[in-house]
Short mmCIF file of C-alpha atoms in Angstrom, two decimals:
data_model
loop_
_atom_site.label_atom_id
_atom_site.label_comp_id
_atom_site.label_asym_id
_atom_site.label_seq_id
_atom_site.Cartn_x
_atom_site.Cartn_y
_atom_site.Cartn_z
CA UNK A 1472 140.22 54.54 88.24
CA UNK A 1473 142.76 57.04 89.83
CA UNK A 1474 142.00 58.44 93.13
CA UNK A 1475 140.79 62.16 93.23
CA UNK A 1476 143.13 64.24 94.68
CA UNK A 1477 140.97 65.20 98.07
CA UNK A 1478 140.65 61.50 98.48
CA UNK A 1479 144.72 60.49 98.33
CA UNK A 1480 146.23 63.48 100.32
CA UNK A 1481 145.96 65.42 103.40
CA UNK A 1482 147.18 68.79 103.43
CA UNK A 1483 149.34 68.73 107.29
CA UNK A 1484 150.88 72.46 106.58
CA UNK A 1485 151.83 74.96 103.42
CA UNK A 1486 155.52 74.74 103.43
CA UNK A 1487 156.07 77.51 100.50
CA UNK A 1488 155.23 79.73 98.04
CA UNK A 1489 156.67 78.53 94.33
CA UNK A 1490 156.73 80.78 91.46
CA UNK A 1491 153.72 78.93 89.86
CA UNK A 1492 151.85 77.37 93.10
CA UNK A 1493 151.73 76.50 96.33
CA UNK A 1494 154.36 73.46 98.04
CA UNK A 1495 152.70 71.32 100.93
CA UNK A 1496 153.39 68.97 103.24
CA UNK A 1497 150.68 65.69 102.65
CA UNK A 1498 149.70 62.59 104.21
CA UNK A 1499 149.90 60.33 100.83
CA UNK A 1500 146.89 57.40 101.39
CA UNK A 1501 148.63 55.44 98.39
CA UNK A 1502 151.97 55.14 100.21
CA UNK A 1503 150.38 54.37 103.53
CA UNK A 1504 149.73 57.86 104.85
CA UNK A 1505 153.31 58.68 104.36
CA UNK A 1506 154.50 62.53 104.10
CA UNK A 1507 155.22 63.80 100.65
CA UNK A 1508 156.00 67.28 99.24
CA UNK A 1509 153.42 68.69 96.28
CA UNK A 1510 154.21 71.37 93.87
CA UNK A 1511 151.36 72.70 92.37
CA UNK A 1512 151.72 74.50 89.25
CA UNK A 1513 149.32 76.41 87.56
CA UNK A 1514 150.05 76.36 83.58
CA UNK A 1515 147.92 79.27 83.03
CA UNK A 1516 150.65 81.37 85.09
CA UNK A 1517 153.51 79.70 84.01
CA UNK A 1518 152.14 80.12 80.59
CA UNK A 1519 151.89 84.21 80.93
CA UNK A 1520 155.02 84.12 82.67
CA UNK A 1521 156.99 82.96 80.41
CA UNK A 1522 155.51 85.06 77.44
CA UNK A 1523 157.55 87.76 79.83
CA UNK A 1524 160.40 86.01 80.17
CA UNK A 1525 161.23 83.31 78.33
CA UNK A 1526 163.91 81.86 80.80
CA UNK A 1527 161.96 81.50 83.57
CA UNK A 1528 161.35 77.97 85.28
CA UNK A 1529 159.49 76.50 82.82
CA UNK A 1530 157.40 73.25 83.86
CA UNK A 1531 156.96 71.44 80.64
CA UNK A 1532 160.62 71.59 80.62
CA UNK A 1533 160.54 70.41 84.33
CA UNK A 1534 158.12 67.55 82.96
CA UNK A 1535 160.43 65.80 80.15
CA UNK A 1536 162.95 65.82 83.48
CA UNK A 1537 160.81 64.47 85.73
CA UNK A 1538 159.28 61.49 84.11
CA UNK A 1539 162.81 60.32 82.94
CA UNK A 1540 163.92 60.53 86.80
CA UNK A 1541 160.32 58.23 87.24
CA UNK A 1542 161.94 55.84 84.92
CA UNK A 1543 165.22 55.75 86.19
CA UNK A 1544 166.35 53.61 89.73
CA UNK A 1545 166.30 56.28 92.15
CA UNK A 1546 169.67 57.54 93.31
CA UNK A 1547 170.13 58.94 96.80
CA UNK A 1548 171.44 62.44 96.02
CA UNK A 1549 168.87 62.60 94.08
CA UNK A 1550 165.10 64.11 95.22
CA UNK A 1551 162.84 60.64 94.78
CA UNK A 1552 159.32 62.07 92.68
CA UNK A 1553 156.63 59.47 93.32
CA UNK A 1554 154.11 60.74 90.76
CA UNK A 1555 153.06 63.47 88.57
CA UNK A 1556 149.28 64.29 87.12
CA UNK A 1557 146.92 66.61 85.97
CA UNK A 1558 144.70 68.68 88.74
CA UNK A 1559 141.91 70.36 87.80
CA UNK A 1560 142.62 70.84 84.33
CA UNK A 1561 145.18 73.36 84.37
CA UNK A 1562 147.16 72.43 87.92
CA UNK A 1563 150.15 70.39 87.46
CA UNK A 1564 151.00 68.10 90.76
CA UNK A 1565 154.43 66.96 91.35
CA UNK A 1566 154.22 64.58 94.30
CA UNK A 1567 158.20 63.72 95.95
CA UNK A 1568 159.48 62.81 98.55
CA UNK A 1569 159.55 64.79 101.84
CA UNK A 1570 162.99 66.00 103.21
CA UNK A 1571 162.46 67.83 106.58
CA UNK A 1572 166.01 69.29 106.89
CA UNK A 1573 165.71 72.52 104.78
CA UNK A 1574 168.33 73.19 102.35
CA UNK A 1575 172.31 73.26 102.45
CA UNK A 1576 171.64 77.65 102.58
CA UNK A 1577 170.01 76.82 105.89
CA UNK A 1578 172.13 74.63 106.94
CA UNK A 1579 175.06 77.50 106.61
CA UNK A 1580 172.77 80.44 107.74
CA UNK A 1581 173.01 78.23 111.17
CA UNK A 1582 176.87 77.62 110.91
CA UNK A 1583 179.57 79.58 112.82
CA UNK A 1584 180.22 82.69 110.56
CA UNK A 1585 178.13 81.03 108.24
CA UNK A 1586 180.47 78.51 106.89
CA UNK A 1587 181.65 74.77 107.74
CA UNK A 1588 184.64 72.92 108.63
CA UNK A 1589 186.27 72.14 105.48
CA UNK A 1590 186.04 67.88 106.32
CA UNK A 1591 182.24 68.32 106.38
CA UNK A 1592 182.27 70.58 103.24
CA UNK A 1593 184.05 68.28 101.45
CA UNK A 1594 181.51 65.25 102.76
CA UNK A 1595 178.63 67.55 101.58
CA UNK A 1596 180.03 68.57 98.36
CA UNK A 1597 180.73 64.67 97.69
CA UNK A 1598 177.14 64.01 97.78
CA UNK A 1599 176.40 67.01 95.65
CA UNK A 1600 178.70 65.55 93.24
CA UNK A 1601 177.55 62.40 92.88
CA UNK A 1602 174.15 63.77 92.15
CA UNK A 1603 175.16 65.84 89.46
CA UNK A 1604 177.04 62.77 87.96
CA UNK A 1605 174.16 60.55 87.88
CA UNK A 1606 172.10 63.72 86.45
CA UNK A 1607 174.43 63.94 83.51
CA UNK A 1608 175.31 60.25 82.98
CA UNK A 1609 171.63 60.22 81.82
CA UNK A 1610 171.38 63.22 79.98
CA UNK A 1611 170.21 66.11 83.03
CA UNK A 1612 171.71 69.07 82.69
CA UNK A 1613 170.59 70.75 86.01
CA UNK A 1614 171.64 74.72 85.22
CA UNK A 1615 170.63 75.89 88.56
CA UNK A 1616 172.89 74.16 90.80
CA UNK A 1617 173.22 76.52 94.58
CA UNK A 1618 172.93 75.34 97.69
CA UNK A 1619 169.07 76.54 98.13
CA UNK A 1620 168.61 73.62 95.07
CA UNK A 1621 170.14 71.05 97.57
CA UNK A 1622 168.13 69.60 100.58
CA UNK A 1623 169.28 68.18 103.59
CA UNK A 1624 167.88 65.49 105.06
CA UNK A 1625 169.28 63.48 108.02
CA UNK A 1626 172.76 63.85 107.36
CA UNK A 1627 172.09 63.21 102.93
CA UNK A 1628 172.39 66.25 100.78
CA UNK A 1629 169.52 65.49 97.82
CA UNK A 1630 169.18 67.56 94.92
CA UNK A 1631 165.71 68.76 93.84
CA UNK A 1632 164.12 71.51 91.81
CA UNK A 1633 164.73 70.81 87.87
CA UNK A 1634 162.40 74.18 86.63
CA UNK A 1635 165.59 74.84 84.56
CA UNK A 1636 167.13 71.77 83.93
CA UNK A 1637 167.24 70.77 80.21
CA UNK A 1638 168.16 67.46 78.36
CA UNK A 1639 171.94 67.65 77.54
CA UNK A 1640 171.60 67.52 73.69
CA UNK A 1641 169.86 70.89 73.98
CA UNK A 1642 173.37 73.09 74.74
CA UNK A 1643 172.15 76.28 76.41
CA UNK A 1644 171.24 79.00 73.68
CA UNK A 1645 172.45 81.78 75.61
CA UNK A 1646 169.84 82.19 78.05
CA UNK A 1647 170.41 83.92 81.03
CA UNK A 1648 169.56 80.84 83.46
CA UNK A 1649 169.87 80.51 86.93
CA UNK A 1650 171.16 82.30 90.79
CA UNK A 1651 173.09 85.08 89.53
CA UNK A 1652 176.11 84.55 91.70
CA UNK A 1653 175.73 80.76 91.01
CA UNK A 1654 175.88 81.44 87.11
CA UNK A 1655 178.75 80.47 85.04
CA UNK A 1656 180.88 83.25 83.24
CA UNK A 1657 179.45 81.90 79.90
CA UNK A 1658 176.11 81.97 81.01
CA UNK A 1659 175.93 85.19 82.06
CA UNK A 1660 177.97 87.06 78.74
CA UNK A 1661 174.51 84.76 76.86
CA UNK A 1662 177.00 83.22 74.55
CA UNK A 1663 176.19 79.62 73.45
CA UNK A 1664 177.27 77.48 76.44
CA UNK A 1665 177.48 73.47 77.53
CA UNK A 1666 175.02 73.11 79.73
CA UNK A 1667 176.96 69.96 81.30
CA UNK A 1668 180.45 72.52 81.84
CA UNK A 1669 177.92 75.66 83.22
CA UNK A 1670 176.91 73.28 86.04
CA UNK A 1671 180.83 72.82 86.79
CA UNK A 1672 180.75 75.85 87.73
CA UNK A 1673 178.12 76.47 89.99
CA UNK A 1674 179.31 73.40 91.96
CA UNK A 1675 182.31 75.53 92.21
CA UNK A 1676 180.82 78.39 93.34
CA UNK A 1677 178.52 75.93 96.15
CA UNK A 1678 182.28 74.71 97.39
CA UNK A 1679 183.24 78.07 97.88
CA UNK A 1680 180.47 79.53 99.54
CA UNK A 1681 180.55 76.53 101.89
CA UNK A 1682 184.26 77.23 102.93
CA UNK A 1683 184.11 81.19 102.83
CA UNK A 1684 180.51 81.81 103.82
CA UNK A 1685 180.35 84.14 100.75
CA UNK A 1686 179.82 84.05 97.18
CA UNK A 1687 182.78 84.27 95.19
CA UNK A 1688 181.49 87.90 93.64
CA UNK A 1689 177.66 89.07 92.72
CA UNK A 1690 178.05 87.85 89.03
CA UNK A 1691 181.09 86.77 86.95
CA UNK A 1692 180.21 89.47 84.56
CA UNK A 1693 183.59 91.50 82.83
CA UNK A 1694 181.77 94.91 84.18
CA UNK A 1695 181.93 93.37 88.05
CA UNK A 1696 185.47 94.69 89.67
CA UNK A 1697 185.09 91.70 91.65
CA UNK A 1698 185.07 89.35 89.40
CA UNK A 1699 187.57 91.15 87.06
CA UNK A 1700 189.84 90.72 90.40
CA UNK A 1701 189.14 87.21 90.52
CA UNK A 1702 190.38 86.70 86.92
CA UNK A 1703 193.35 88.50 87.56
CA UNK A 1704 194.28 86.26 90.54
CA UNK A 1705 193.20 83.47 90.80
CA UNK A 1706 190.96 81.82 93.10
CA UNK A 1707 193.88 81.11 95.87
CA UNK A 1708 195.05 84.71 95.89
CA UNK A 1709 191.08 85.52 96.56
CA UNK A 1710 191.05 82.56 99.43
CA UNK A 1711 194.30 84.02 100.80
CA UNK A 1712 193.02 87.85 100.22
CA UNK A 1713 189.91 87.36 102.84
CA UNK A 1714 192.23 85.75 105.38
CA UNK A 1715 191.06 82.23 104.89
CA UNK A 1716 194.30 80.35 103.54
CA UNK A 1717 194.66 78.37 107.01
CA UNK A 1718 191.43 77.04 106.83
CA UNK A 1719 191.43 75.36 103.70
CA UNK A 1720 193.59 72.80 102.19
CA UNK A 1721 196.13 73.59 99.43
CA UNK A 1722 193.93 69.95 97.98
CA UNK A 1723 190.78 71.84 98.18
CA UNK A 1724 192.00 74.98 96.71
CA UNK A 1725 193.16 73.13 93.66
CA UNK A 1726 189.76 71.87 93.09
CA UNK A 1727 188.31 75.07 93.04
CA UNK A 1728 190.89 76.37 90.78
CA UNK A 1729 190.25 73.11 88.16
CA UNK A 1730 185.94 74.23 88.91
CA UNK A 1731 186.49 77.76 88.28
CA UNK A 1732 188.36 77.73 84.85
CA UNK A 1733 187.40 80.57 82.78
CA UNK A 1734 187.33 78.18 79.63
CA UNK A 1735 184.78 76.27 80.01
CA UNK A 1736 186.43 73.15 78.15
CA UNK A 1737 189.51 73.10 80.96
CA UNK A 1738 186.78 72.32 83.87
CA UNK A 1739 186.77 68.80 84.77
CA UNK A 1740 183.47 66.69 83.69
CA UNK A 1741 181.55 65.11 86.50
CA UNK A 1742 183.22 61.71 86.45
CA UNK A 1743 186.13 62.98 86.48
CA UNK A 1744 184.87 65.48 89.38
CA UNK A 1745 183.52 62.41 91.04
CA UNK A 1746 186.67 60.57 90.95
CA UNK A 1747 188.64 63.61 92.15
CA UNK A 1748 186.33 64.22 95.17
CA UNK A 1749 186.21 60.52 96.22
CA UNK A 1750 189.87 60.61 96.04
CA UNK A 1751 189.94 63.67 98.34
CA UNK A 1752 187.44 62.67 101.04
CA UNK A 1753 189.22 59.43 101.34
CA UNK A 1754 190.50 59.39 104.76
#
């Protein structure tokens, strides 16, 4: 018979506030009183939410992704979730596994100027990548990719929250999904997109924020001058516009420039991102 929930964890501290429920920090007694995150959601909410707003996080979604990442071998970019059940009749528990170095946003809100050194960018975005290869070698599209989606824990970049993700068969539908300033130009003019190339994108736009310490514009949207400018020339003249053109590598640039591809179809997949990142940190 399963343990009740009082009886397996310890609450030690609230560590947020999730759109559905709370996230705590517990002492798991199955795993030997080790520390584990739980997101509670509460279907009723998410239900009425998303009668609102259909593309909202949406846990039953977040389920199908979750119990396939149960199944799989766990992968070290990858957030490790221990165990899922039913609380209380309408409380969805997501049990995973505790990383106590906040996110990569953090982790650049406490940079100089709020950016890094390009070698540990690229080290970071490596990780990031690998993640989002092993994610879509098994179906995952994640479609909310940013740096607040990636935590950081001793030294390992580990992506977690899947509310959006969505198995890769399904191509988006035109939602409007995701950070805006993370979201691909496709996504955001709600035309039909690949889920798997939207992603591409946002990994771009993670890169760049790391380097510059700014999003690229607010939204890739035609009505954004920004992004119209951006268009017009080209990520490098953008770099090179904001004074930055010293700091980062004619290599680097590149990538960004394959990432950032208007067309969707021109961006590279993830193995081939993977292979060109390897190739790049390779010292």
């Amino acid at each position: 018979m399963p343990m009740l929930f009082a009886d397996r964890f310890l609450l030690l501290r609230p560590l947020s506030d999730a759109l559905y429920g709370p996230v705590g920090l517990y002492e798991d007694a199955q795993c030997s009183n080790e520390p584990v995150a739980i997101k509670q959601v509460s279907l009723a909410r998410a239900v009425a939410a998303l009668r609102l707003n259909p593309n909202m996080d949406n846990p039953w979604s977040e389920h199908r992704v979750v119990s396939r990442l149960m199944a799989l071998p766990s992968h070290a970019n990858i957030v490790r979730f221990r165990d899922e059940f039913l609380h209380a009749q309408d409380t969805w528990c997501v049990v995973m596994e505790f990383c106590p170095g906040g996110d990569l946003w953090n982790l650049l809100e406490h940079a100089p100027r709020n950016r890094l050194p390009e070698v540990m960018a690229q080290q970071l975005f490596l990780q990031c990548v690998r993640g989002v290869q092993f994610l879509h070698a098994h179906g995952i599209a994640h479609r909310d990719l940013s740096l607040e989606n990636v935590f950081y824990c001793r030294g390992v970049c580990k992506i977690g929250d899947f509310g959006l993700s969505t198995d890769a068969p399904l191509r988006g539908k035109g939602e409007v999904v995701g950070k805006a300033y993370y979201m691909a130009p496709e996504v955001v003019n709600q035309e039909k997109y690949d889920a798997f190339a939207a992603d591409m994108w946002s990994l771009g736009i993670m890169l760049f924020i790391m380097l510059t310490g700014s999003p690229l514009t607010s939204n890739a949207s035609r009505d954004n001058k920004a992004f119209l400018a951006f268009c017009e020339l080209g990520v490098a003249k953008v770099i090179d516009s904001w004074g930055l053109s010293d700091r980062i590598s004619p290599t680097t640039v590149g990538l960004l420039g394959k990432l950032l591809r208007l067309n969707p179809v021109e961006r590279p997949t993830a193995e081939e991102l993977l292979e060109l990142t390897e190739f790049m940190t390779i010292k």
